[in-house]
Short mmCIF file of C-alpha atoms in Angstrom, two decimals:
data_model
loop_
_atom_site.label_atom_id
_atom_site.label_comp_id
_atom_site.label_asym_id
_atom_site.label_seq_id
_atom_site.Cartn_x
_atom_site.Cartn_y
_atom_site.Cartn_z
CA MET A 25 0.00 0.00 0.00
CA ALA A 26 1.71 3.18 -1.15
CA ALA A 27 -0.14 5.74 0.97
CA ILE A 28 -3.01 6.29 3.34
CA GLU A 29 -5.03 9.30 2.20
CA PRO A 30 -7.16 10.01 4.06
CA ILE A 31 -6.28 8.01 7.19
CA ASP A 32 -9.36 6.11 8.35
CA ILE A 33 -9.28 6.07 12.15
CA VAL A 34 -11.59 3.59 13.89
CA GLU A 35 -12.36 2.88 17.54
CA LEU A 36 -11.27 -0.58 18.66
CA GLY A 37 -13.05 -3.05 20.91
CA VAL A 38 -12.07 -5.82 23.30
CA ALA A 39 -12.05 -8.33 20.46
CA ASP A 40 -9.05 -6.43 19.03
CA ALA A 41 -6.81 -7.38 21.97
CA PRO A 42 -4.97 -10.14 20.04
CA ALA A 43 -4.33 -7.77 17.13
CA GLY A 44 -3.04 -5.11 19.50
CA LEU A 45 -0.73 -7.65 21.09
CA VAL A 46 0.74 -8.36 17.66
CA LEU A 47 1.60 -4.66 17.32
CA SER A 48 3.23 -4.29 20.74
CA THR A 49 5.08 -7.59 20.42
CA GLU A 50 6.42 -6.51 17.03
CA ALA A 51 7.79 -3.38 18.74
CA GLY A 52 9.45 -5.49 21.46
CA TRP A 53 7.23 -4.08 24.21
CA ASN A 54 6.33 -6.02 27.37
CA GLN A 55 2.54 -5.72 27.30
CA ASN A 56 0.52 -8.92 27.39
CA GLU A 57 -3.03 -9.56 26.24
CA ALA A 58 -4.44 -8.73 29.68
CA ASP A 59 -2.95 -5.23 29.36
CA TRP A 60 -4.62 -4.77 26.01
CA ARG A 61 -7.95 -5.99 27.36
CA PHE A 62 -7.73 -3.44 30.15
CA PHE A 63 -7.13 -0.58 27.73
CA LEU A 64 -9.90 -1.73 25.42
CA SER A 65 -12.45 -2.23 28.22
CA HIS A 66 -11.59 0.80 30.41
CA GLY A 67 -10.24 3.29 27.89
CA ILE A 68 -10.76 4.58 24.36
CA VAL A 69 -8.45 2.93 21.83
CA PHE A 70 -8.15 4.18 18.27
CA GLY A 71 -6.63 2.25 15.40
CA VAL A 72 -5.92 2.16 11.69
CA ARG A 73 -6.49 -0.97 9.63
CA ASP A 74 -5.15 -2.13 6.32
CA GLY A 75 -7.90 -4.52 5.34
CA ASP A 76 -8.28 -6.91 8.28
CA ARG A 77 -4.82 -6.10 9.65
CA LEU A 78 -4.40 -3.63 12.51
CA VAL A 79 -1.43 -1.43 11.58
CA ALA A 80 -1.55 1.33 14.20
CA SER A 81 -3.03 2.17 17.59
CA ALA A 82 -3.24 4.78 20.35
CA ALA A 83 -5.10 4.60 23.65
CA LEU A 84 -6.58 7.12 26.07
CA LEU A 85 -7.08 5.73 29.58
CA PRO A 86 -9.16 8.01 31.83
CA TYR A 87 -8.24 8.14 35.50
CA TRP A 88 -9.78 9.99 38.43
CA ALA A 89 -10.00 13.77 39.00
CA GLY A 90 -9.82 14.83 35.36
CA ASN A 91 -6.67 12.97 34.33
CA ALA A 92 -6.02 10.48 31.53
CA TRP A 93 -3.06 8.57 30.14
CA ILE A 94 -2.18 8.33 26.45
CA SER A 95 -0.20 5.26 25.47
CA MET A 96 0.09 2.27 23.14
CA VAL A 97 1.01 4.65 20.29
CA LEU A 98 2.18 2.03 17.80
CA VAL A 99 2.62 1.94 14.04
CA THR A 100 3.82 -1.15 12.21
CA PRO A 101 7.13 -0.46 10.38
CA ASP A 102 5.82 -0.38 6.79
CA PHE A 103 3.24 2.31 7.72
CA ARG A 104 5.53 4.69 9.58
CA ARG A 105 6.46 8.26 8.57
CA ARG A 106 3.01 8.94 7.18
CA GLY A 107 1.70 11.01 10.09
CA ILE A 108 -0.43 8.18 11.45
CA ALA A 109 0.85 8.36 15.03
CA THR A 110 0.25 12.12 15.19
CA LYS A 111 -3.31 11.73 13.92
CA LEU A 112 -4.03 8.99 16.44
CA VAL A 113 -2.66 11.10 19.31
CA ASP A 114 -4.76 14.01 18.04
CA ALA A 115 -7.83 11.75 18.20
CA CYS A 116 -7.00 10.92 21.84
CA LEU A 117 -6.48 14.61 22.64
CA ASP A 118 -9.81 15.49 21.03
CA VAL A 119 -11.58 13.08 23.39
CA ALA A 120 -9.59 14.41 26.36
CA LYS A 121 -10.51 18.01 25.48
CA ARG A 122 -14.21 17.18 25.10
CA ARG A 123 -14.19 15.47 28.50
CA GLY A 124 -12.10 18.16 30.18
CA LEU A 125 -9.23 15.77 30.91
CA THR A 126 -5.57 16.61 31.45
CA ALA A 127 -3.63 14.15 29.26
CA TRP A 128 -0.34 12.55 30.32
CA LEU A 129 2.09 10.26 28.56
CA ASP A 130 5.55 8.75 28.96
CA ALA A 131 7.49 9.32 25.74
CA THR A 132 10.63 7.84 24.29
CA PRO A 133 13.20 10.48 23.25
CA ALA A 134 11.96 10.21 19.65
CA GLY A 135 8.36 10.52 20.78
CA ALA A 136 9.09 13.57 22.92
CA THR A 137 10.22 15.47 19.80
CA VAL A 138 6.78 14.76 18.30
CA TYR A 139 4.67 15.46 21.38
CA GLY A 140 6.39 18.73 22.34
CA PRO A 141 5.13 20.64 19.29
CA LEU A 142 1.63 19.29 19.97
CA GLY A 143 1.62 21.15 23.29
CA PHE A 144 2.88 18.54 25.77
CA GLU A 145 5.14 19.86 28.52
CA PRO A 146 7.91 17.74 30.12
CA THR A 147 7.63 16.82 33.79
CA LEU A 148 9.70 14.03 35.38
CA GLN A 149 11.98 11.51 33.68
CA LEU A 150 12.05 7.72 33.97
CA ARG A 151 14.66 5.07 33.30
CA ARG A 152 13.66 1.53 32.31
CA LEU A 153 16.03 -1.06 33.76
CA ARG A 154 16.28 -4.78 33.14
CA LEU A 155 17.74 -7.57 35.26
CA GLU A 156 18.32 -11.09 33.98
CA LYS A 157 18.01 -13.53 36.84
CA PRO A 158 19.06 -17.19 36.75
CA GLN A 159 16.59 -19.86 37.79
CA GLY A 160 16.53 -21.05 41.37
CA ALA A 161 17.24 -17.76 43.13
CA ASN A 162 16.98 -17.85 46.92
CA ALA A 163 15.12 -15.18 48.85
CA THR A 164 17.37 -12.91 50.91
CA ARG A 165 14.63 -12.02 53.41
CA PRO A 166 10.95 -12.88 53.83
CA LEU A 167 8.38 -10.76 52.04
CA SER A 168 5.05 -9.85 53.58
CA ALA A 169 1.87 -9.73 51.55
CA GLY A 170 0.82 -6.16 50.94
CA ASN A 171 -2.65 -4.67 51.15
CA LEU A 172 -4.42 -3.31 48.05
CA ASP A 173 -6.07 -0.45 49.91
CA ALA A 174 -2.74 0.63 51.40
CA LEU A 175 -1.04 0.44 47.99
CA ALA A 176 -3.83 2.44 46.34
CA THR A 177 -3.61 5.11 49.04
CA ARG A 178 0.16 5.50 48.66
CA ASP A 179 -0.10 5.40 44.87
CA SER A 180 -2.72 8.15 44.94
CA ARG A 181 -0.40 10.38 46.98
CA ALA A 182 2.43 9.69 44.54
CA MET A 183 0.37 10.35 41.40
CA GLY A 184 -1.90 13.11 42.69
CA PHE A 185 -5.00 11.14 41.67
CA ASP A 186 -6.63 7.77 42.32
CA ARG A 187 -5.87 4.66 40.23
CA SER A 188 -7.51 1.98 42.38
CA THR A 189 -9.38 0.53 39.37
CA LEU A 190 -6.09 -0.12 37.58
CA LEU A 191 -4.37 -1.54 40.64
CA SER A 192 -7.34 -3.78 41.43
CA ALA A 193 -7.25 -5.17 37.90
CA PHE A 194 -3.51 -5.84 38.19
CA VAL A 195 -3.89 -7.64 41.50
CA ALA A 196 -6.70 -9.84 40.14
CA ARG A 197 -4.44 -11.31 37.46
CA PRO A 198 -2.74 -14.68 37.89
CA GLY A 199 0.86 -14.21 38.97
CA SER A 200 0.35 -10.75 40.45
CA ARG A 201 1.11 -9.92 44.07
CA ILE A 202 1.60 -6.96 46.37
CA VAL A 203 4.65 -7.22 48.61
CA SER A 204 5.91 -5.10 51.47
CA ASP A 205 9.08 -4.87 53.52
CA GLU A 206 9.28 -2.40 56.38
CA ARG A 207 8.23 0.95 54.88
CA ALA A 208 8.33 -0.08 51.21
CA MET A 209 5.55 -1.57 49.10
CA ALA A 210 5.36 -2.71 45.48
CA LEU A 211 3.18 -4.50 42.97
CA ILE A 212 4.64 -7.34 40.87
CA ARG A 213 2.91 -8.57 37.72
CA ASP A 214 3.52 -10.58 34.59
CA GLY A 215 4.48 -9.00 31.30
CA ARG A 216 4.83 -10.66 27.94
CA ALA A 217 8.58 -11.23 28.27
CA ALA A 218 9.52 -10.18 31.82
CA ARG A 219 8.09 -9.71 35.30
CA HIS A 220 7.45 -6.06 36.12
CA ILE A 221 7.97 -4.30 39.46
CA GLY A 222 5.89 -1.18 39.99
CA PRO A 223 4.53 0.96 41.33
CA LEU A 224 7.08 0.92 44.14
CA LEU A 225 6.53 3.31 47.04
CA ALA A 226 8.86 3.87 49.98
CA ASP A 227 10.00 6.56 52.40
CA ARG A 228 13.70 6.19 51.60
CA ALA A 229 15.94 4.83 48.85
CA ASP A 230 17.47 2.16 51.07
CA GLN A 231 14.00 0.80 51.85
CA ALA A 232 13.10 0.71 48.15
CA LEU A 233 16.38 -1.01 47.27
CA GLY A 234 15.92 -3.55 50.05
CA LEU A 235 12.48 -4.45 48.75
CA VAL A 236 13.75 -4.87 45.19
CA GLU A 237 16.56 -7.11 46.45
CA ALA A 238 14.06 -9.28 48.30
CA ILE A 239 11.74 -9.46 45.29
CA VAL A 240 14.38 -10.58 42.81
CA GLY A 241 15.68 -13.07 45.36
CA SER A 242 12.23 -14.59 45.81
CA GLU A 243 11.65 -15.80 42.25
CA SER A 244 13.38 -16.06 38.89
CA GLY A 245 13.47 -13.27 36.31
CA PRO A 246 13.95 -11.61 33.97
CA TRP A 247 12.74 -8.35 35.54
CA LEU A 248 11.81 -4.87 34.38
CA ILE A 249 11.43 -1.76 36.49
CA ASP A 250 10.69 1.85 35.48
CA ALA A 251 12.57 3.99 37.99
CA VAL A 252 12.03 7.69 38.57
CA HIS A 253 15.23 9.42 37.47
CA ALA A 254 15.05 12.02 40.25
CA GLN A 255 15.38 9.18 42.79
CA ASP A 256 19.08 9.11 42.02
CA ALA A 257 20.22 7.06 45.03
CA PHE A 258 17.69 4.37 44.13
CA LEU A 259 18.69 4.37 40.46
CA GLU A 260 22.38 4.21 41.28
CA GLY A 261 21.74 1.36 43.71
CA LEU A 262 19.93 -0.64 41.05
CA VAL A 263 22.83 -0.23 38.63
CA ARG A 264 25.31 -1.34 41.29
CA ALA A 265 23.14 -4.42 41.89
CA GLY A 266 23.43 -5.45 38.24
CA TRP A 267 20.39 -3.80 36.65
CA ASN A 268 21.02 -2.42 33.16
CA ILE A 269 19.42 0.79 31.90
CA GLU A 270 17.57 0.01 28.66
CA ARG A 271 16.02 3.33 27.73
CA PRO A 272 14.81 6.69 29.09
CA PHE A 273 11.26 7.99 29.10
CA GLN A 274 10.09 11.59 29.42
CA ARG A 275 6.80 12.10 31.27
CA MET A 276 4.79 14.87 29.62
CA ARG A 277 1.51 16.63 30.38
CA PHE A 278 -1.04 18.31 28.10
CA GLY A 279 -3.14 20.73 30.10
CA ALA A 280 -3.05 22.13 33.61
CA ALA A 281 -1.94 19.98 36.53
CA THR A 282 -4.95 18.99 38.64
CA ALA A 283 -2.93 18.08 41.73
CA LEU A 284 0.67 17.85 42.84
CA PRO A 285 2.05 14.52 44.10
CA ALA A 286 2.83 14.49 47.80
CA GLN A 287 5.78 12.13 47.39
CA LEU A 288 7.44 10.76 44.26
CA PRO A 289 7.36 6.99 43.73
CA PHE A 290 10.63 5.14 43.30
CA ALA A 291 9.24 3.19 40.33
CA VAL A 292 6.05 3.59 38.31
CA ALA A 293 3.45 1.14 37.05
CA GLY A 294 4.91 1.41 33.55
CA PRO A 295 5.08 3.99 30.77
CA GLU A 296 1.81 2.70 29.33
CA PHE A 297 -0.06 3.22 32.64
CA GLY A 298 1.85 6.03 34.36
#
């Protein structure tokens, strides 16, 4: 197909989850089908098709207090550089504007150059780190089961708005668990290719690092974590422990901030969820 003129944008449904997974897997992302089903059932997901094939997507996931997350902006390689991603993000922004929502996203460096001219402003930065873990790891210290209500409360303070619906959906999945260790708490869940740690909340960097150490010692990897760059002691501790930085993300906001976080997390739920 030589060109798409005009681009026919459609709204996707839950039945499109397998097709969305093909797109994110092709890009090497860690989302699984359960992630796609959450976006498609709780958010607004736009796409572009070439016949029966889904070739592009973008999602808007509304949260509480007038906030929403834009993510899953994907275009299959042979349809790139045609303005499709920009048009899909514009479709998400149109919905956000009509609903009076402040839109957020976590952009790759290349994406940030696209979103800046659209009106997105940079906020904090993230670093995605990966740890390969051999089978048969032994736990360094016992982990206590965490409480969903307590996690949702701390997450709300860290984000500035409530995400209990998202966290509840994560916890309900097979393989997910909330763990705590002294003053630190985190959610662990399955991804397509690696286990993911986040959000991770703690009072101090040493508490956050101790919890990560206990987590990776309690089961085999590989692991992914999206650390807040401003938590430099935590980030440096992860690198010393053998985690490798894979890529940066720039958090960006379109619209006025509705609330300020009371305390930054040490790691987030993921660039697709905030």
